[in-house]
CSV table of C-alpha atoms in Angstrom, one decimal:
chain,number,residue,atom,x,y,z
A,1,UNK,CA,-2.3,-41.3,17.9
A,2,UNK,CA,-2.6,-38.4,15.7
A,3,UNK,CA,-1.1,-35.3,17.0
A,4,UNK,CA,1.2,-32.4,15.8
A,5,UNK,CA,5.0,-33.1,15.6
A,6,UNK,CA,7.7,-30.5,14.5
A,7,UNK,CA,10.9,-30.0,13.7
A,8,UNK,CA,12.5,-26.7,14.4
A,9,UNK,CA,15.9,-24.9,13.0
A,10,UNK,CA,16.2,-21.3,14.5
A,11,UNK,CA,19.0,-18.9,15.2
A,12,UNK,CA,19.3,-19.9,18.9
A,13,UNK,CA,21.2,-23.3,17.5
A,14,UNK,CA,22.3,-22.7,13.7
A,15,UNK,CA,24.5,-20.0,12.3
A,16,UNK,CA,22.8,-18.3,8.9
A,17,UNK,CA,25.0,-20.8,6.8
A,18,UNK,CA,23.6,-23.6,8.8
A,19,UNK,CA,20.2,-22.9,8.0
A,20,UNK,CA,20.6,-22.3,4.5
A,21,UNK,CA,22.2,-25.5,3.8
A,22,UNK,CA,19.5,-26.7,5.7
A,23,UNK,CA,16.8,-25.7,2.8
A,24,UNK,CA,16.3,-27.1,-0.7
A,25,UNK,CA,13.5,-26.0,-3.0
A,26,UNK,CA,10.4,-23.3,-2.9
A,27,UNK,CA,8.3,-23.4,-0.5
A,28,UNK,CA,5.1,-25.2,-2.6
A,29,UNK,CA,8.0,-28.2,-3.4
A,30,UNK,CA,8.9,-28.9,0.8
A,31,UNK,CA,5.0,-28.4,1.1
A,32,UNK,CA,4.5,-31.2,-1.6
A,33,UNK,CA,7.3,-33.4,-0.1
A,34,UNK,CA,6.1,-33.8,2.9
A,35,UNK,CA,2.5,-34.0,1.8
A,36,UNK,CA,3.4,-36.4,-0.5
A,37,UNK,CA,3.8,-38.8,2.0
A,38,UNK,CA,1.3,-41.2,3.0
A,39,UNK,CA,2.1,-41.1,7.2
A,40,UNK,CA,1.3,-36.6,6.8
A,41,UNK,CA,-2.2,-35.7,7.1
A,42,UNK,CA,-1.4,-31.9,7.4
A,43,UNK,CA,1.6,-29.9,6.9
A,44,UNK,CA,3.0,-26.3,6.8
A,45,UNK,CA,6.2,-24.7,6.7
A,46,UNK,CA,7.9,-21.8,8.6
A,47,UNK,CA,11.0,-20.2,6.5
A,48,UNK,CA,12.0,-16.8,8.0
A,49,UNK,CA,15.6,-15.4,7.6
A,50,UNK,CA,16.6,-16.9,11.0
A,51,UNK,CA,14.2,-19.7,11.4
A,52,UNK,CA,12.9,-23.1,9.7
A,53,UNK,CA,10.2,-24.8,11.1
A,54,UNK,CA,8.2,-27.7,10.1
A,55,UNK,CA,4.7,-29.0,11.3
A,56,UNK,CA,3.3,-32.2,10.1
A,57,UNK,CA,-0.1,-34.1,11.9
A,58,UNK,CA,0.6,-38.0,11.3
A,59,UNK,CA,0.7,-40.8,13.7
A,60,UNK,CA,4.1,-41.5,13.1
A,61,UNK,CA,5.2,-37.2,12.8
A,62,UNK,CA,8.6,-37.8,15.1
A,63,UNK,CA,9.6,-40.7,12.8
A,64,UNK,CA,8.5,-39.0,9.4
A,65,UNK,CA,10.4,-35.5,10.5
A,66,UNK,CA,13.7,-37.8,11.5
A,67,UNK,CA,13.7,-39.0,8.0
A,68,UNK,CA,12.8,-35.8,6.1
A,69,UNK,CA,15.3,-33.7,8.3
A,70,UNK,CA,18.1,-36.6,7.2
A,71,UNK,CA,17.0,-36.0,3.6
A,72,UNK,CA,17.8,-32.3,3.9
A,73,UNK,CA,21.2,-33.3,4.9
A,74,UNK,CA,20.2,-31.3,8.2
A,75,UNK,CA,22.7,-31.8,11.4
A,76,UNK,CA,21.7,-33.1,14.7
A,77,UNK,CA,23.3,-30.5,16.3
A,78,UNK,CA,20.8,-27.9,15.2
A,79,UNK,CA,17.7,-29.2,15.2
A,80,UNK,CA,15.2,-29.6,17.5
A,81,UNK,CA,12.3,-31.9,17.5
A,82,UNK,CA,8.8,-31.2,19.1
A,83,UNK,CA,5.9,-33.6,20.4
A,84,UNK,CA,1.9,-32.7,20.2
A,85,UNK,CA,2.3,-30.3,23.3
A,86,UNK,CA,5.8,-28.6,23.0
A,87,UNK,CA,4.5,-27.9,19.5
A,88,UNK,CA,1.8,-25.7,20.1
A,89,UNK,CA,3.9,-24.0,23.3
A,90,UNK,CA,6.6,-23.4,21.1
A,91,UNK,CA,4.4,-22.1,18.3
A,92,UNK,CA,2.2,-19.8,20.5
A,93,UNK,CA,5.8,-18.2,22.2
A,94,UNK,CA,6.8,-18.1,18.0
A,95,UNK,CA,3.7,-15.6,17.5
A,96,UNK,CA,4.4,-13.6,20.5
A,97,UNK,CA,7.7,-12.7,19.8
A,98,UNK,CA,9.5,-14.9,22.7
A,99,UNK,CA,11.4,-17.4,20.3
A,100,UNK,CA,12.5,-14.7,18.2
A,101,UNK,CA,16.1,-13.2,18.1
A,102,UNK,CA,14.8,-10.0,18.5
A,103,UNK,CA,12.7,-10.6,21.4
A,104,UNK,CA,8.8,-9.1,20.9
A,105,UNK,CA,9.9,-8.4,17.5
A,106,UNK,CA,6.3,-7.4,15.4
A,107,UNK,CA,7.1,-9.0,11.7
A,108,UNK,CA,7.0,-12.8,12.8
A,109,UNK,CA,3.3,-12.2,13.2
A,110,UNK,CA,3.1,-11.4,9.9
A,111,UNK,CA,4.9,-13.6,8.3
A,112,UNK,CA,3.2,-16.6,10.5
A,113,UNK,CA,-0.4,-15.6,8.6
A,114,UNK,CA,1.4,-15.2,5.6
A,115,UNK,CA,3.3,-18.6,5.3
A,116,UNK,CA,0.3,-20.5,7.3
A,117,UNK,CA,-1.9,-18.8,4.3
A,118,UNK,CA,0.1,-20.7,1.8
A,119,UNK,CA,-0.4,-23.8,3.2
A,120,UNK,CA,-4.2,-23.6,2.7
A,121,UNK,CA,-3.9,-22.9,-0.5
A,122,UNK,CA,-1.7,-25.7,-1.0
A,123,UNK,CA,-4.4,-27.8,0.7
A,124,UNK,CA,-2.0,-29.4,3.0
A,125,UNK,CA,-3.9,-27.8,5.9
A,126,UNK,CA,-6.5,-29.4,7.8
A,127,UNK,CA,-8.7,-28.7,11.5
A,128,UNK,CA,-5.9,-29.6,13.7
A,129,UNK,CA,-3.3,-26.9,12.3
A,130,UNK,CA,-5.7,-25.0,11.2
A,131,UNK,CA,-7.0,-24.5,15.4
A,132,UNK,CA,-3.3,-24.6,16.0
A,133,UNK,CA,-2.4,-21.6,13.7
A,134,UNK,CA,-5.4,-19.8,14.6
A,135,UNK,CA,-5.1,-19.8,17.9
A,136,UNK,CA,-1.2,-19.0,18.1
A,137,UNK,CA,-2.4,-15.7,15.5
A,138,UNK,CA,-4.8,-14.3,18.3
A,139,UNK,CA,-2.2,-15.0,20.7
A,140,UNK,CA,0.2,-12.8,19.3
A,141,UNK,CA,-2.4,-10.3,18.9
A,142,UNK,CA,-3.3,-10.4,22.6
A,143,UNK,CA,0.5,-10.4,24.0
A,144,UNK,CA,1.2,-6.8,21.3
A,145,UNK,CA,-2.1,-5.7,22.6
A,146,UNK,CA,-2.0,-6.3,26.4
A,147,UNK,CA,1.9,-5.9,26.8
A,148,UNK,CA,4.5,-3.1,25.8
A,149,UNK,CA,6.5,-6.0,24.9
A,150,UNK,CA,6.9,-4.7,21.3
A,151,UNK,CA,8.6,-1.2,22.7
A,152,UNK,CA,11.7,0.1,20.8
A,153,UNK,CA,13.8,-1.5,18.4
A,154,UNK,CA,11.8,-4.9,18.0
A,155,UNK,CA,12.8,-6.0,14.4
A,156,UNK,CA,15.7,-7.2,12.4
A,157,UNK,CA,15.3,-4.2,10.3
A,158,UNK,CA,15.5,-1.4,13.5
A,159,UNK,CA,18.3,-3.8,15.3
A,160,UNK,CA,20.5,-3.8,11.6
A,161,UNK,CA,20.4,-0.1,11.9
A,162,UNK,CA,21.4,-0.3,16.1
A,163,UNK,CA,24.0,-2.4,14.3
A,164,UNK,CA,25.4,-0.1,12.4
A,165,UNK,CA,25.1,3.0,14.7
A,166,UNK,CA,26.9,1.0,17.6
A,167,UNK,CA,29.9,-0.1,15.0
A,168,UNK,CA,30.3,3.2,13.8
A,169,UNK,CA,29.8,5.0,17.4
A,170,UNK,CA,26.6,7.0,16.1
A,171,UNK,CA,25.4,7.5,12.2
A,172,UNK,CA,26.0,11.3,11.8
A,173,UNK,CA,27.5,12.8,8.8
A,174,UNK,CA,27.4,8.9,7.4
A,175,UNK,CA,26.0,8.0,3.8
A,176,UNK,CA,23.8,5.2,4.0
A,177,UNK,CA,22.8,2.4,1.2
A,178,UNK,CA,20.1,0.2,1.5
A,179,UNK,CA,19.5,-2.4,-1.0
A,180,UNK,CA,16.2,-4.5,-1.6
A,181,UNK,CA,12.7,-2.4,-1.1
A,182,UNK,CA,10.4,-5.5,-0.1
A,183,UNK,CA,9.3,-5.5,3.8
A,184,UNK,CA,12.8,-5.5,5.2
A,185,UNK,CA,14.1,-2.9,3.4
A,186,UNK,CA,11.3,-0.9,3.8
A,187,UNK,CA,11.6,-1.3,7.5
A,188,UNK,CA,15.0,-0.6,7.4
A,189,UNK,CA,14.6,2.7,5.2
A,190,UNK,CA,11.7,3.7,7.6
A,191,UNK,CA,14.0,3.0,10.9
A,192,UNK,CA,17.2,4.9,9.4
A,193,UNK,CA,14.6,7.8,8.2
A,194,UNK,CA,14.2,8.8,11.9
A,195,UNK,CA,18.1,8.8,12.3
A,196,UNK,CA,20.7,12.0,12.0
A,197,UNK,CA,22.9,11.2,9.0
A,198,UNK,CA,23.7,12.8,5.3
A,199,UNK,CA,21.4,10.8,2.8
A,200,UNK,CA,20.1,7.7,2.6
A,201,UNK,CA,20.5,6.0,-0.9
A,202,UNK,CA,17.8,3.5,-1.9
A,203,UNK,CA,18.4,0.6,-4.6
A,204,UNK,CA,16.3,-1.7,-6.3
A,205,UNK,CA,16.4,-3.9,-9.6
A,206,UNK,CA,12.9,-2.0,-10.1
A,207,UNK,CA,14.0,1.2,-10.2
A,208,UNK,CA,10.4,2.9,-9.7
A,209,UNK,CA,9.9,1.0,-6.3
A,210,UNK,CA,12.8,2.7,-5.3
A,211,UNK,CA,11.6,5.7,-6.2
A,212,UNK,CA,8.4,5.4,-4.5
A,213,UNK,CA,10.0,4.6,-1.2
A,214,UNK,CA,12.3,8.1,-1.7
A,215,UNK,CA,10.0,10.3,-1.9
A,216,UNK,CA,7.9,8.9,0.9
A,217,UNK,CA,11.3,9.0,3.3
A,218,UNK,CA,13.1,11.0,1.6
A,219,UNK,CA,16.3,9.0,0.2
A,220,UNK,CA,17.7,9.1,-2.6
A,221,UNK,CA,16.8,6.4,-5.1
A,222,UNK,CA,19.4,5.1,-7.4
A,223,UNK,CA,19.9,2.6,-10.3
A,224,UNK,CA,20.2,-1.2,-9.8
A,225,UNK,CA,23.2,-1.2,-12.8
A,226,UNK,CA,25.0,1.7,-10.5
A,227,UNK,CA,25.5,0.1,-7.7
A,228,UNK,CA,29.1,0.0,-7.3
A,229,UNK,CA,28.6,4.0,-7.5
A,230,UNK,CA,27.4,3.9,-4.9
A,231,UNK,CA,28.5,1.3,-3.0
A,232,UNK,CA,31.3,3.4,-3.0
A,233,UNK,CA,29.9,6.6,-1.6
A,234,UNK,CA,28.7,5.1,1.2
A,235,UNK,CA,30.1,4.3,5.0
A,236,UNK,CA,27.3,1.9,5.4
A,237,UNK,CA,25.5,-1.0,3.1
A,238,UNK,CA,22.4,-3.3,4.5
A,239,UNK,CA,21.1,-5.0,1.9
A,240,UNK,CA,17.9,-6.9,2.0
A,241,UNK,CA,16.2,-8.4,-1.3
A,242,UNK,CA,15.3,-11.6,-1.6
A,243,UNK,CA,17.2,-12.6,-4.8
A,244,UNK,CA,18.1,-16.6,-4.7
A,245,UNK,CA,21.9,-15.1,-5.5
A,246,UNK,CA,24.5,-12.7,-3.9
A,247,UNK,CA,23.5,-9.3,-5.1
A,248,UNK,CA,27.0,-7.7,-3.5
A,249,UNK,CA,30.0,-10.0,-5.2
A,250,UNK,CA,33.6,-10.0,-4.2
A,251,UNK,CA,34.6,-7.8,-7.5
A,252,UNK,CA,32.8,-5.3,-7.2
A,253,UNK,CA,33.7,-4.5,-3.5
A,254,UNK,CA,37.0,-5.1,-4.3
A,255,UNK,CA,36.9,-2.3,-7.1
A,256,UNK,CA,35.4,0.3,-4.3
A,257,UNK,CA,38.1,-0.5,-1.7
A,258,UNK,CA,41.0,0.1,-4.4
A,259,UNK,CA,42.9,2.9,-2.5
A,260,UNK,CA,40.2,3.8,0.0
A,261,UNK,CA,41.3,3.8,3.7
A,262,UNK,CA,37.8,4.3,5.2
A,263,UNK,CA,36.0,1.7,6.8
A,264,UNK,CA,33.1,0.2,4.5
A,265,UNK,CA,30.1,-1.6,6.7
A,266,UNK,CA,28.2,-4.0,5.2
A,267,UNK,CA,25.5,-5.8,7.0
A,268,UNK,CA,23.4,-8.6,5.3
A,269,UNK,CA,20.1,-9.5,7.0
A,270,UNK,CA,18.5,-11.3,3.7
A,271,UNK,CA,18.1,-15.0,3.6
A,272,UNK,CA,19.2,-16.5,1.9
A,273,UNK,CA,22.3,-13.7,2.2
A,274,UNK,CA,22.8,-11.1,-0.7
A,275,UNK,CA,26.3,-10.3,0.3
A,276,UNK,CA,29.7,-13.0,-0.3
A,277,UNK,CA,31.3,-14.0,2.8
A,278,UNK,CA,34.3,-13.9,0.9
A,279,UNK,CA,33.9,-10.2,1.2
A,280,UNK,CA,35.2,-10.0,4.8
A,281,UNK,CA,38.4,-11.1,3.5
A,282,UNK,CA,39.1,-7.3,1.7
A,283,UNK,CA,41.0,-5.0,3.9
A,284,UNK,CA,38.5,-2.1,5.1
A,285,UNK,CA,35.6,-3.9,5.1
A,286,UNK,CA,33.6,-5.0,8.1
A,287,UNK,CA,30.9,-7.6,7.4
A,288,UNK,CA,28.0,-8.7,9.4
A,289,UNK,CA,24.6,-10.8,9.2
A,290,UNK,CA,22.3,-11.9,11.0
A,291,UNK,CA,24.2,-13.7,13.5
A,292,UNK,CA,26.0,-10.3,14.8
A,293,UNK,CA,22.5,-9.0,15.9
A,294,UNK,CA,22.6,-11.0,19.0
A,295,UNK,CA,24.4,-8.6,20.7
A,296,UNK,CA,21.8,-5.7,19.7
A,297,UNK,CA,18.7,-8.1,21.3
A,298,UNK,CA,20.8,-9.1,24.6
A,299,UNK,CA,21.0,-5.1,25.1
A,300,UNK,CA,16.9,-4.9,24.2
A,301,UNK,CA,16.2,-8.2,25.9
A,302,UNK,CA,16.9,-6.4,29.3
A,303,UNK,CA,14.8,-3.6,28.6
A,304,UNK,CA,11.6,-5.9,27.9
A,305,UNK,CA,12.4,-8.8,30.1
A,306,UNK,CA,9.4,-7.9,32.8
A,307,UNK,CA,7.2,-7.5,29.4
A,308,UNK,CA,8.3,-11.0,28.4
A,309,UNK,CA,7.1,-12.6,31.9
A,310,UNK,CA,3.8,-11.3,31.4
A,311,UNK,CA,3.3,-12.3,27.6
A,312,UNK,CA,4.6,-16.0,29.2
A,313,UNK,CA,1.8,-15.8,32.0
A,314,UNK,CA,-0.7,-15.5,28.8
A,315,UNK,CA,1.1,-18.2,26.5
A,316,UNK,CA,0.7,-20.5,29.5
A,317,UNK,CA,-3.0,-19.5,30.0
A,318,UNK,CA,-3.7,-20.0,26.4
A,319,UNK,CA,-2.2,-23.2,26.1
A,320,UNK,CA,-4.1,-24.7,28.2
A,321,UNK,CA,-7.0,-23.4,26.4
A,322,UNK,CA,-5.6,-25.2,23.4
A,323,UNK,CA,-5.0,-28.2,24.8
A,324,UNK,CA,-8.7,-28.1,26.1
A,325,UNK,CA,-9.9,-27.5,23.0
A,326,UNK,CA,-8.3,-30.6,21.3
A,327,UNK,CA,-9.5,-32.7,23.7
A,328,UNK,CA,-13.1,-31.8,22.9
A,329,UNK,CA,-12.6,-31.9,19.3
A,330,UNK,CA,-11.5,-35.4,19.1
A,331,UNK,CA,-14.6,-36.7,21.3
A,332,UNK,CA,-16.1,-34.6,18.8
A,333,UNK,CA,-14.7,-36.5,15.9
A,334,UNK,CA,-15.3,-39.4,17.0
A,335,UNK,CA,-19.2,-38.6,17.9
A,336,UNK,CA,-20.1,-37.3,14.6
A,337,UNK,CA,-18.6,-40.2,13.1
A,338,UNK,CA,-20.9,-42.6,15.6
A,339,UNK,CA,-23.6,-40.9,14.6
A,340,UNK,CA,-23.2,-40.5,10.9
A,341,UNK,CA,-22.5,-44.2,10.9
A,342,UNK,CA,-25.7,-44.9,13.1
A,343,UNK,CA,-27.5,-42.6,11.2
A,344,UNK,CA,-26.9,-43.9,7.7
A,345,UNK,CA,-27.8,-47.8,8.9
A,346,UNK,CA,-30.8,-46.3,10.6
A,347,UNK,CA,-32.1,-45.1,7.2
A,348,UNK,CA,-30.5,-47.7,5.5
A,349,UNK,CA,-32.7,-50.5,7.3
A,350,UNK,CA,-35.8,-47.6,8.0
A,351,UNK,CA,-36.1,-48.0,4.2
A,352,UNK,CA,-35.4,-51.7,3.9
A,353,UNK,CA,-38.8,-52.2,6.7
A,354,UNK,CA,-41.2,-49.8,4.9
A,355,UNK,CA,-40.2,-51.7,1.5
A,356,UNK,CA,-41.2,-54.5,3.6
A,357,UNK,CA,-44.3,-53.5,4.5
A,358,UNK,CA,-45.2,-51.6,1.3
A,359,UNK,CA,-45.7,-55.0,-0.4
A,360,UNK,CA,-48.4,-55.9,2.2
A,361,UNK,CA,-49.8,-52.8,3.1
A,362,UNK,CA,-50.3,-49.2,2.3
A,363,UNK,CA,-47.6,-47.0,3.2
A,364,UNK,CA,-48.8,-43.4,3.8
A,365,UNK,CA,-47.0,-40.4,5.0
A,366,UNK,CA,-48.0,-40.9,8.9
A,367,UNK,CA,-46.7,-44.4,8.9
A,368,UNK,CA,-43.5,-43.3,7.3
A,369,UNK,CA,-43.0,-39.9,9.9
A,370,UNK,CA,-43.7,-42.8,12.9
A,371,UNK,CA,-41.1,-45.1,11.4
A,372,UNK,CA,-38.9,-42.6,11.0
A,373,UNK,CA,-39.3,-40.6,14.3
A,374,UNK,CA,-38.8,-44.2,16.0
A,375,UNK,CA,-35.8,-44.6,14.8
A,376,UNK,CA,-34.1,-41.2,15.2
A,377,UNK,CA,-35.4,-41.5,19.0
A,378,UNK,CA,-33.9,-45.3,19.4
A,379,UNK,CA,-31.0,-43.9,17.6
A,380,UNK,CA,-30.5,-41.1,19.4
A,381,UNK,CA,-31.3,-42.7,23.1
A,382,UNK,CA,-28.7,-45.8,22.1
A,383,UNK,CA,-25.9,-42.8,21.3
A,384,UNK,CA,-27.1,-41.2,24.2
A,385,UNK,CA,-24.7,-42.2,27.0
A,386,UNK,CA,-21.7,-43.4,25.0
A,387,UNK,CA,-22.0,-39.5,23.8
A,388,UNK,CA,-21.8,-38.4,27.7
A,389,UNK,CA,-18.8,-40.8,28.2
A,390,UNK,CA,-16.8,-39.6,25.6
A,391,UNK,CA,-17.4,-35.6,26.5
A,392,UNK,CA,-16.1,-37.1,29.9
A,393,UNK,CA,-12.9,-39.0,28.7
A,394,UNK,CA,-11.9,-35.8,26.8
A,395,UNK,CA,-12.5,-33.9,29.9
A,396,UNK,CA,-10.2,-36.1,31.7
A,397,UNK,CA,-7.5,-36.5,29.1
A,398,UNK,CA,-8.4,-40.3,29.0
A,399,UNK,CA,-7.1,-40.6,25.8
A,400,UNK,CA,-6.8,-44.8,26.3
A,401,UNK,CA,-11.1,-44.5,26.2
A,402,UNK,CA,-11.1,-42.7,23.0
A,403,UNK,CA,-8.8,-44.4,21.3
A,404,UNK,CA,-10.4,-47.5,22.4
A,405,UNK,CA,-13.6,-46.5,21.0
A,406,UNK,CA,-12.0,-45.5,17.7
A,407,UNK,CA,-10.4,-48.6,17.0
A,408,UNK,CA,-14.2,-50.4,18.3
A,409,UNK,CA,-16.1,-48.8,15.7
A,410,UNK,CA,-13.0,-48.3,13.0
A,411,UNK,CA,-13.5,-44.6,13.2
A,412,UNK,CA,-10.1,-42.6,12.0
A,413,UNK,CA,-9.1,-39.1,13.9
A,414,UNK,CA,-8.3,-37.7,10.4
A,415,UNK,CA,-8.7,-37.8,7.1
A,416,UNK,CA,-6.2,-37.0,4.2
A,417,UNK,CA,-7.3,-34.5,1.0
A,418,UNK,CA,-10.4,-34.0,0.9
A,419,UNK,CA,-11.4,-32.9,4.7
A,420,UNK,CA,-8.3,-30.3,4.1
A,421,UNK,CA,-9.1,-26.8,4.7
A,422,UNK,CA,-8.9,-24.7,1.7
């Protein structure tokens, strides 16, 4: 049967190394690989910095997502593979913020329309993720609307900066870096803008987006090519770009710790990571990613656990919603392709009588609107019933009668290409 199947790679199993090793290529190439083959009718990807995920509609999705995560090079240990229904829970708690580190956090949202977006333009998308998708995006809406479950520090940007204050035992007096001025470091920038400290110094390889961001927070914006300047001025680093390569290297930390006895904080929250590892190794310097922000969420995870019930209550009540909704769409399927098929032999052989009778008799409009009113009404009558039966074995999940009647009348649940939607 056709149904969704995915594969999942999230923070709650893999470090941040895990899950970049667990990546190869853009995001149009793993959208074109799996597309590619024959068994996928509809795919789309999820890459976030703490999370890949991987949705594919095929009949044979667990089997084609084995194989694809063993071409990855990906390790049993911290994946997790989904059928039909644990898809769609999991993808509804994904867009309300319950599978996130960060519990409730608000850019997952965001970057679920985003990503899902790219997909249909790639033309990998068809109904079934495409009522999937949409359905998980209102979701998300409803649990931020009807729940405070989004209250305080909800993102990896605001919990980076918790980070750093609760290392440093509060950010007063400190001088404060941020590299990268896409979304994250924006968000970072805007969280840190609300905090006591001395400056906040803003970098970015375009030097006027910099700019633009200090003047509406007011930082500091600096040079790309001076960054060890200030990498050196500062207590605290958190980069954020989204450069393929590390941004900080080893040198150039090494350089700025040369005789200096304070403490240098560096926290990475890019993925893949702008900061070496190797780093750590240099006396002075503590390093963190996205892995140390566990401890921030267990802290905000009490605070919004009652929130988190109720948005569950609503998954639940929207799954089943869903799942409803499936059920009527593949009666529907196969219906419209009953009557396509009826309907196309009906004016097939409609046309093959009144040639007929054209050579014996003739044929003016009122015969033809009786011939063909006939036959739409012995049509429709025939379709009549098996129509009712299938609207009830959707109903009553009787999957065993609609597949039946598929394989009766060679009707197929999907189609590849050109039934995607764009």
């Amino acid at each position: 049967m056709t149904e969704i199947s995915s594969m999942v790679i999230t923070h709650a199993k893999a470090t941040v190394e895990e899950m970049e090793d667990s990546w190869h290529g853009d995001l149009d190439l793993v959208l074109n690989q799996l597309y590619s083959n024959e068994l996928v009718y509809e795919c789309a990807v999820l890459k976030t910095c703490n999370r890949v995920e991987i949705y594919v509609v095929s009949s044979k999705g667990s089997s084609v997502l084995f194989h694809f995560a063993k071409e990855m090079g990906v390790s049993a240990k911290i994946v997790e593979f989904y059928d039909h229904d644990e898809s769609l829970r999991h993808l509804l708690r994904l867009a309300s913020g319950l599978e996130s580190m960060i519990i409730g956090e608000a850019q997952i949202l965001g970057q679920i329309k985003d990503l899902f977006l790219v997909a249909k333009e790639a033309g990998t998308v068809g109904k079934i993720l495409d009522t999937a998708f949409s359905k998980a995006i209102q979701v998300g809406k409803r649990v931020r609307t009807e729940t405070f479950i989004n209250r305080g520090a909800v993102s990896i940007a605001s919990a980076a900066v918790d980070l750093a204050d609760d290392i440093l035992h509060g950010l007063n007096d400190k001088n404060i870096l941020v590299i990268g001025t896409g979304e994250m470091g924006t968000l970072v920038t805007r969280a840190l803008a609300h905090r006591d400290m001395n400056v906040i110094y803003i970098a970015n390889r375009t030097y006027e987006k910099a700019k633009y961001l200090a003047v509406e927070l007011g930082g500091e914006a600096v040079m790309f090519d001076q960054l060890e300047k200030y990498v050196s001025a500062a207590d605290v680093v958190i980069s954020a770009t989204s450069a393929p390569h590390y941004v900080l290297k080893k040198d150039i930390v090494e350089k700025v710790m040369d005789g200096r006895t304070n403490e240098l904080l560096l926290i990475d929250i890019a993925s893949p990571r702008d900061i070496d590892p190797s780093i750590e190794e240099i006396p002075h310097v503590i390093l963190r990613n996205i892995d140390g922000l566990r401890v921030i969420n267990e802290k905000n995870l009490q605070m919004r656990m009652v929130e988190a019930k109720k948005a569950e209550v609503m998954v639940g009540q929207e799954l089943e919603l869903l799942q409803a909704q499936y059920k009527r769409q593949k009666a529907d399927v196969i219906i419209s392709e009953l009557y396509s098929n009826s309907y196309n032999l009906r004016g097939t052989e409609m046309e093959h009588a009144i040639n007929r009778l054209s050579a014996y008799h003739t044929m003016g409009d009122f015969e033809r609107k009786v011939l063909v009113d006939l036959t739409r009404a012995i049509t429709n009558k025939i379709l009549a019933e098996p129509t009712k039966k299938l609207r009830n074995a959707a109903e009553y999940d009787d999957e065993d009668f609609l597949d039946s009647v598929s394989r009766l009348f060679d009707i197929s649940p999907i189609k590849k290409s050109n039934d995607a939607t764009k």
